mmCIF file of C-alpha atoms in Angstrom:
data_model
loop_
_atom_site.group_PDB
_atom_site.id
_atom_site.type_symbol
_atom_site.label_atom_id
_atom_site.label_comp_id
_atom_site.label_asym_id
_atom_site.label_seq_id
_atom_site.Cartn_x
_atom_site.Cartn_y
_atom_site.Cartn_z
ATOM 1 C CA GLU A 1 -0.374 6.457 17.095
ATOM 2 C CA LEU A 2 0.056 3.045 15.515
ATOM 3 C CA LYS A 3 3.562 2.203 14.428
ATOM 4 C CA VAL A 4 4.461 -0.669 12.132
ATOM 5 C CA GLU A 5 8.120 -1.574 12.072
ATOM 6 C CA GLN A 6 9.842 -4.013 9.809
ATOM 7 C CA ASN A 7 13.273 -5.461 10.114
ATOM 8 C CA PRO A 8 15.574 -5.759 8.524
ATOM 9 C CA LEU A 9 15.135 -2.792 6.207
ATOM 10 C CA PHE A 10 17.600 -4.230 3.732
ATOM 11 C CA LEU A 11 18.454 -7.856 3.181
ATOM 12 C CA SER A 12 20.992 -9.283 0.786
ATOM 13 C CA MET A 13 21.073 -13.045 0.689
ATOM 14 C CA GLN A 14 22.459 -15.847 -1.391
ATOM 15 C CA GLU A 15 20.254 -18.064 -3.472
ATOM 16 C CA GLY A 16 19.268 -21.202 -1.633
ATOM 17 C CA LYS A 17 19.402 -19.641 1.822
ATOM 18 C CA ASN A 18 16.558 -19.169 4.297
ATOM 19 C CA TYR A 19 15.669 -15.962 6.068
ATOM 20 C CA THR A 20 12.862 -14.290 8.020
ATOM 21 C CA ILE A 21 11.475 -10.764 7.810
ATOM 22 C CA TYR A 22 9.794 -9.424 10.946
ATOM 23 C CA CYS A 23 6.866 -7.051 11.250
ATOM 24 C CA ASN A 24 6.052 -5.578 14.661
ATOM 25 C CA TYR A 25 3.103 -3.327 15.330
ATOM 26 C CA SER A 26 2.211 -1.251 18.326
ATOM 27 C CA THR A 27 -1.523 -1.722 18.878
ATOM 28 C CA THR A 28 -4.084 -4.479 18.879
ATOM 29 C CA SER A 29 -5.072 -5.881 15.506
ATOM 30 C CA ASP A 30 -5.937 -9.265 14.111
ATOM 31 C CA ARG A 31 -5.734 -8.285 10.457
ATOM 32 C CA LEU A 32 -2.368 -8.132 8.783
ATOM 33 C CA TYR A 33 -1.412 -8.126 5.123
ATOM 34 C CA TRP A 34 1.785 -8.743 3.218
ATOM 35 C CA TYR A 35 2.494 -7.114 -0.122
ATOM 36 C CA ARG A 36 5.306 -7.314 -2.637
ATOM 37 C CA GLN A 37 6.489 -4.369 -4.708
ATOM 38 C CA ASP A 38 8.911 -4.535 -7.629
ATOM 39 C CA PRO A 39 10.861 -1.362 -8.492
ATOM 40 C CA GLY A 40 8.638 1.254 -10.073
ATOM 41 C CA LYS A 41 5.602 -1.001 -9.847
ATOM 42 C CA SER A 42 2.507 -1.189 -7.724
ATOM 43 C CA LEU A 43 1.817 -3.509 -4.813
ATOM 44 C CA GLU A 44 0.867 -7.132 -5.242
ATOM 45 C CA SER A 45 -1.037 -8.883 -2.475
ATOM 46 C CA LEU A 46 0.789 -11.897 -1.056
ATOM 47 C CA PHE A 47 -0.950 -12.937 2.151
ATOM 48 C CA VAL A 48 -3.968 -12.042 4.252
ATOM 49 C CA LEU A 49 -3.717 -13.041 7.917
ATOM 50 C CA LEU A 50 -6.936 -12.644 9.868
ATOM 51 C CA SER A 51 -6.509 -14.365 13.210
ATOM 52 C CA ASN A 52 -4.011 -15.231 15.875
ATOM 53 C CA GLY A 53 -1.915 -18.186 14.813
ATOM 54 C CA ALA A 54 -2.793 -17.807 11.122
ATOM 55 C CA VAL A 55 -0.216 -19.302 8.791
ATOM 56 C CA LYS A 56 -0.265 -19.018 5.016
ATOM 57 C CA GLN A 57 2.186 -20.457 2.498
ATOM 58 C CA GLU A 58 2.727 -19.838 -1.175
ATOM 59 C CA GLY A 59 5.736 -21.329 -2.879
ATOM 60 C CA ARG A 60 8.901 -20.332 -1.034
ATOM 61 C CA LEU A 61 7.130 -17.786 1.186
ATOM 62 C CA MET A 62 5.329 -18.456 4.432
ATOM 63 C CA ALA A 63 3.663 -15.833 6.615
ATOM 64 C CA SER A 64 2.423 -16.118 10.181
ATOM 65 C CA LEU A 65 0.663 -13.906 12.694
ATOM 66 C CA ASP A 66 0.946 -13.770 16.484
ATOM 67 C CA THR A 67 -1.544 -11.152 17.627
ATOM 68 C CA LYS A 68 -0.570 -11.439 21.275
ATOM 69 C CA ALA A 69 3.038 -10.584 20.481
ATOM 70 C CA ARG A 70 1.875 -8.118 17.786
ATOM 71 C CA LEU A 71 4.267 -9.800 15.416
ATOM 72 C CA SER A 72 4.105 -11.220 11.926
ATOM 73 C CA THR A 73 6.869 -13.035 10.126
ATOM 74 C CA LEU A 74 7.539 -13.661 6.465
ATOM 75 C CA HIS A 75 9.817 -16.631 6.041
ATOM 76 C CA ILE A 76 11.734 -17.242 2.840
ATOM 77 C CA THR A 77 12.847 -20.772 2.089
ATOM 78 C CA ALA A 78 15.624 -21.527 -0.397
ATOM 79 C CA ALA A 79 15.594 -18.050 -1.897
ATOM 80 C CA VAL A 80 15.735 -17.541 -5.653
ATOM 81 C CA HIS A 81 16.609 -14.409 -7.617
ATOM 82 C CA ASP A 82 12.967 -13.844 -8.625
ATOM 83 C CA LEU A 83 12.089 -13.099 -5.015
ATOM 84 C CA SER A 84 14.134 -9.885 -5.144
ATOM 85 C CA ALA A 85 11.671 -7.090 -4.355
ATOM 86 C CA THR A 86 10.491 -4.893 -1.502
ATOM 87 C CA TYR A 87 8.114 -6.539 0.944
ATOM 88 C CA PHE A 88 5.636 -4.560 3.018
ATOM 89 C CA CYS A 89 3.461 -5.575 5.886
ATOM 90 C CA ALA A 90 0.314 -3.578 6.575
ATOM 91 C CA VAL A 91 -1.934 -3.570 9.617
ATOM 92 C CA ASP A 92 -5.622 -2.735 9.676
ATOM 93 C CA VAL A 93 -6.636 -1.272 13.001
ATOM 94 C CA THR A 94 -9.827 0.575 12.201
ATOM 95 C CA SER A 95 -12.802 -1.697 12.279
ATOM 96 C CA GLY A 96 -14.990 -1.095 9.290
ATOM 97 C CA THR A 97 -12.665 1.288 7.506
ATOM 98 C CA TYR A 98 -10.038 -1.197 6.376
ATOM 99 C CA LYS A 99 -7.471 1.582 6.412
ATOM 100 C CA TYR A 100 -3.990 0.167 6.447
ATOM 101 C CA ILE A 101 -0.849 1.367 8.155
ATOM 102 C CA PHE A 102 2.148 0.125 6.214
ATOM 103 C CA GLY A 103 5.590 -0.689 7.466
ATOM 104 C CA THR A 104 8.612 0.941 5.882
ATOM 105 C CA GLY A 105 9.344 -2.140 3.823
ATOM 106 C CA THR A 106 12.149 -4.663 3.573
ATOM 107 C CA ARG A 107 14.213 -4.456 0.413
ATOM 108 C CA LEU A 108 15.314 -7.986 -0.450
ATOM 109 C CA LYS A 109 18.079 -8.752 -2.899
ATOM 110 C CA VAL A 110 18.806 -12.369 -3.714
ATOM 111 C CA LEU A 111 22.241 -12.897 -5.183
ATOM 112 C CA ALA A 112 22.873 -15.652 -7.682
ATOM 113 C CA ASP B 1 -12.522 -6.149 -15.895
ATOM 114 C CA THR B 2 -8.782 -6.456 -15.587
ATOM 115 C CA GLY B 3 -8.149 -4.614 -12.351
ATOM 116 C CA VAL B 4 -7.653 -1.111 -11.029
ATOM 117 C CA SER B 5 -6.580 1.388 -13.684
ATOM 118 C CA GLN B 6 -4.837 4.663 -13.045
ATOM 119 C CA ASP B 7 -4.145 7.461 -15.466
ATOM 120 C CA PRO B 8 -1.682 8.926 -16.212
ATOM 121 C CA ARG B 9 1.163 6.631 -15.267
ATOM 122 C CA HIS B 10 3.611 9.501 -15.060
ATOM 123 C CA LYS B 11 3.133 13.238 -14.689
ATOM 124 C CA ILE B 12 5.783 15.923 -14.646
ATOM 125 C CA THR B 13 4.542 19.365 -13.728
ATOM 126 C CA LYS B 14 5.948 22.702 -12.782
ATOM 127 C CA ARG B 15 5.596 23.947 -9.246
ATOM 128 C CA GLY B 16 2.394 25.882 -8.802
ATOM 129 C CA GLN B 17 0.441 24.050 -11.495
ATOM 130 C CA ASN B 18 -2.659 21.962 -10.813
ATOM 131 C CA VAL B 19 -2.779 18.280 -11.625
ATOM 132 C CA THR B 20 -5.562 15.707 -11.680
ATOM 133 C CA PHE B 21 -5.278 11.935 -11.546
ATOM 134 C CA ARG B 22 -7.929 9.387 -12.369
ATOM 135 C CA CYS B 23 -8.609 5.972 -10.902
ATOM 136 C CA ASP B 24 -11.012 3.358 -12.280
ATOM 137 C CA PRO B 25 -11.591 0.649 -9.671
ATOM 138 C CA ILE B 26 -12.727 -2.907 -10.212
ATOM 139 C CA SER B 27 -16.344 -2.501 -11.213
ATOM 140 C CA GLU B 28 -17.970 -4.488 -8.424
ATOM 141 C CA HIS B 29 -15.857 -2.857 -5.702
ATOM 142 C CA ASN B 30 -17.603 -0.110 -3.824
ATOM 143 C CA ARG B 31 -14.684 0.996 -1.675
ATOM 144 C CA LEU B 32 -11.913 3.084 -3.170
ATOM 145 C CA TYR B 33 -8.749 4.255 -1.431
ATOM 146 C CA TRP B 34 -5.988 6.724 -2.243
ATOM 147 C CA TYR B 35 -2.497 6.314 -0.821
ATOM 148 C CA ARG B 36 0.718 8.238 -1.357
ATOM 149 C CA GLN B 37 4.144 6.620 -1.434
ATOM 150 C CA THR B 38 7.393 8.535 -1.323
ATOM 151 C CA LEU B 39 10.724 7.015 -2.241
ATOM 152 C CA GLY B 40 11.879 4.364 0.183
ATOM 153 C CA GLN B 41 8.722 4.501 2.295
ATOM 154 C CA GLY B 42 5.568 2.498 2.655
ATOM 155 C CA PRO B 43 2.290 3.845 1.308
ATOM 156 C CA GLU B 44 0.443 6.375 3.497
ATOM 157 C CA PHE B 45 -3.332 6.577 3.629
ATOM 158 C CA LEU B 46 -4.872 9.718 2.138
ATOM 159 C CA THR B 47 -8.607 9.139 1.831
ATOM 160 C CA TYR B 48 -11.291 6.606 1.056
ATOM 161 C CA PHE B 49 -14.759 6.383 -0.445
ATOM 162 C CA GLN B 50 -17.676 4.078 0.124
ATOM 163 C CA ASN B 51 -19.582 4.425 -3.120
ATOM 164 C CA GLU B 52 -19.693 8.189 -3.752
ATOM 165 C CA ALA B 53 -19.271 9.212 -0.120
ATOM 166 C CA GLN B 54 -15.861 10.314 1.068
ATOM 167 C CA LEU B 55 -15.748 8.856 4.560
ATOM 168 C CA GLU B 56 -12.310 9.705 5.870
ATOM 169 C CA LYS B 57 -9.464 12.055 5.031
ATOM 170 C CA SER B 58 -5.955 11.933 6.433
ATOM 171 C CA ARG B 59 -4.375 15.049 7.880
ATOM 172 C CA LEU B 60 -1.808 14.532 5.108
ATOM 173 C CA LEU B 61 -4.516 15.720 2.723
ATOM 174 C CA SER B 62 -4.054 19.481 2.931
ATOM 175 C CA ASP B 63 -6.598 21.889 1.515
ATOM 176 C CA ARG B 64 -4.697 21.823 -1.781
ATOM 177 C CA PHE B 65 -5.847 18.247 -2.266
ATOM 178 C CA SER B 66 -9.344 17.225 -3.223
ATOM 179 C CA ALA B 67 -10.769 13.868 -4.174
ATOM 180 C CA GLU B 68 -14.100 12.980 -5.693
ATOM 181 C CA ARG B 69 -15.990 9.908 -6.741
ATOM 182 C CA PRO B 70 -19.045 11.469 -8.307
ATOM 183 C CA LYS B 71 -21.084 8.441 -9.296
ATOM 184 C CA GLY B 72 -19.490 5.852 -7.119
ATOM 185 C CA SER B 73 -17.412 4.532 -9.993
ATOM 186 C CA PHE B 74 -14.169 6.270 -11.010
ATOM 187 C CA SER B 75 -12.402 8.719 -8.733
ATOM 188 C CA THR B 76 -10.223 11.759 -9.284
ATOM 189 C CA LEU B 77 -7.540 13.224 -7.066
ATOM 190 C CA GLU B 78 -6.630 16.841 -7.725
ATOM 191 C CA ILE B 79 -3.664 18.712 -6.337
ATOM 192 C CA GLN B 80 -3.739 22.473 -6.652
ATOM 193 C CA ARG B 81 -0.668 24.708 -6.586
ATOM 194 C CA THR B 82 1.703 21.765 -6.580
ATOM 195 C CA GLU B 83 4.825 21.872 -4.445
ATOM 196 C CA GLN B 84 8.029 19.876 -4.750
ATOM 197 C CA GLY B 85 7.052 17.959 -1.627
ATOM 198 C CA ASP B 86 4.065 16.574 -3.527
ATOM 199 C CA SER B 87 6.393 14.486 -5.697
ATOM 200 C CA ALA B 88 5.444 10.885 -4.983
ATOM 201 C CA MET B 89 3.662 7.844 -6.317
ATOM 202 C CA TYR B 90 -0.102 8.149 -5.884
ATOM 203 C CA LEU B 91 -1.723 4.765 -5.530
ATOM 204 C CA CYS B 92 -5.368 3.910 -5.872
ATOM 205 C CA ALA B 93 -6.857 0.707 -4.515
ATOM 206 C CA SER B 94 -10.303 -0.800 -4.380
ATOM 207 C CA SER B 95 -12.062 -3.474 -2.390
ATOM 208 C CA PRO B 96 -15.527 -4.882 -1.941
ATOM 209 C CA SER B 97 -17.523 -3.527 0.954
ATOM 210 C CA GLY B 98 -16.343 -5.431 3.975
ATOM 211 C CA GLY B 99 -12.991 -5.730 2.253
ATOM 212 C CA VAL B 100 -11.333 -7.672 5.011
ATOM 213 C CA TYR B 101 -9.529 -9.730 2.406
ATOM 214 C CA GLY B 102 -7.449 -6.805 1.264
ATOM 215 C CA TYR B 103 -7.232 -4.349 -1.558
ATOM 216 C CA THR B 104 -6.328 -4.528 -5.195
ATOM 217 C CA PHE B 105 -3.907 -1.729 -6.032
ATOM 218 C CA GLY B 106 -3.579 0.056 -9.338
ATOM 219 C CA SER B 107 -0.258 0.682 -11.024
ATOM 220 C CA GLY B 108 -0.014 4.164 -9.583
ATOM 221 C CA THR B 109 0.643 7.647 -10.927
ATOM 222 C CA ARG B 110 4.154 8.940 -10.406
ATOM 223 C CA LEU B 111 4.146 12.700 -9.950
ATOM 224 C CA THR B 112 7.297 14.756 -10.316
ATOM 225 C CA VAL B 113 7.091 18.445 -9.474
ATOM 226 C CA VAL B 114 9.957 20.483 -10.909
#
């Protein structure tokens, strides 16, 4: 059964610092998605990564995908308080279904 | 069209009662998904529709759960004889056919069974 693991599960960081969230998955896939969720809210799409070596950037966030290592990273540059949220990666392994397996999430808190 | 709508936003029900949730997807999206999210966890797949056809159901979807999408537009998710373990956020999402570029999620329905 596919497993999607994120680490760390919790991350408290100072504003202005850099950090990376890791997403490992246990079976072959070249489609990986990152979502953000604020407390009590739904999920907002951040990045869609569709091939090995894909890199996407938006503001202070950059995501990459290494399908051979079955690893995606979400890098945060110069964190600001507004980035505080829970971040999920999700892997699509069923061709044609687009059914996602989500990681357990990384709860990020950026301290002023 | 402003996105995926779910109704109600919150539902508190007594154990043993039946509840029904509604999801209105983005109008041009023909795929519709239901996920369940419990506190501190990522969403878990429940079922999905391509137009009005329900194409896959998770083993999480016991026989107390039923989902429909009668005309390929809105969908309903019904839970019969609710149990405390059903307390969760129920998320609906939609995508175009061939939705490789990801879903759009609704705001969710938070169910509390007391």
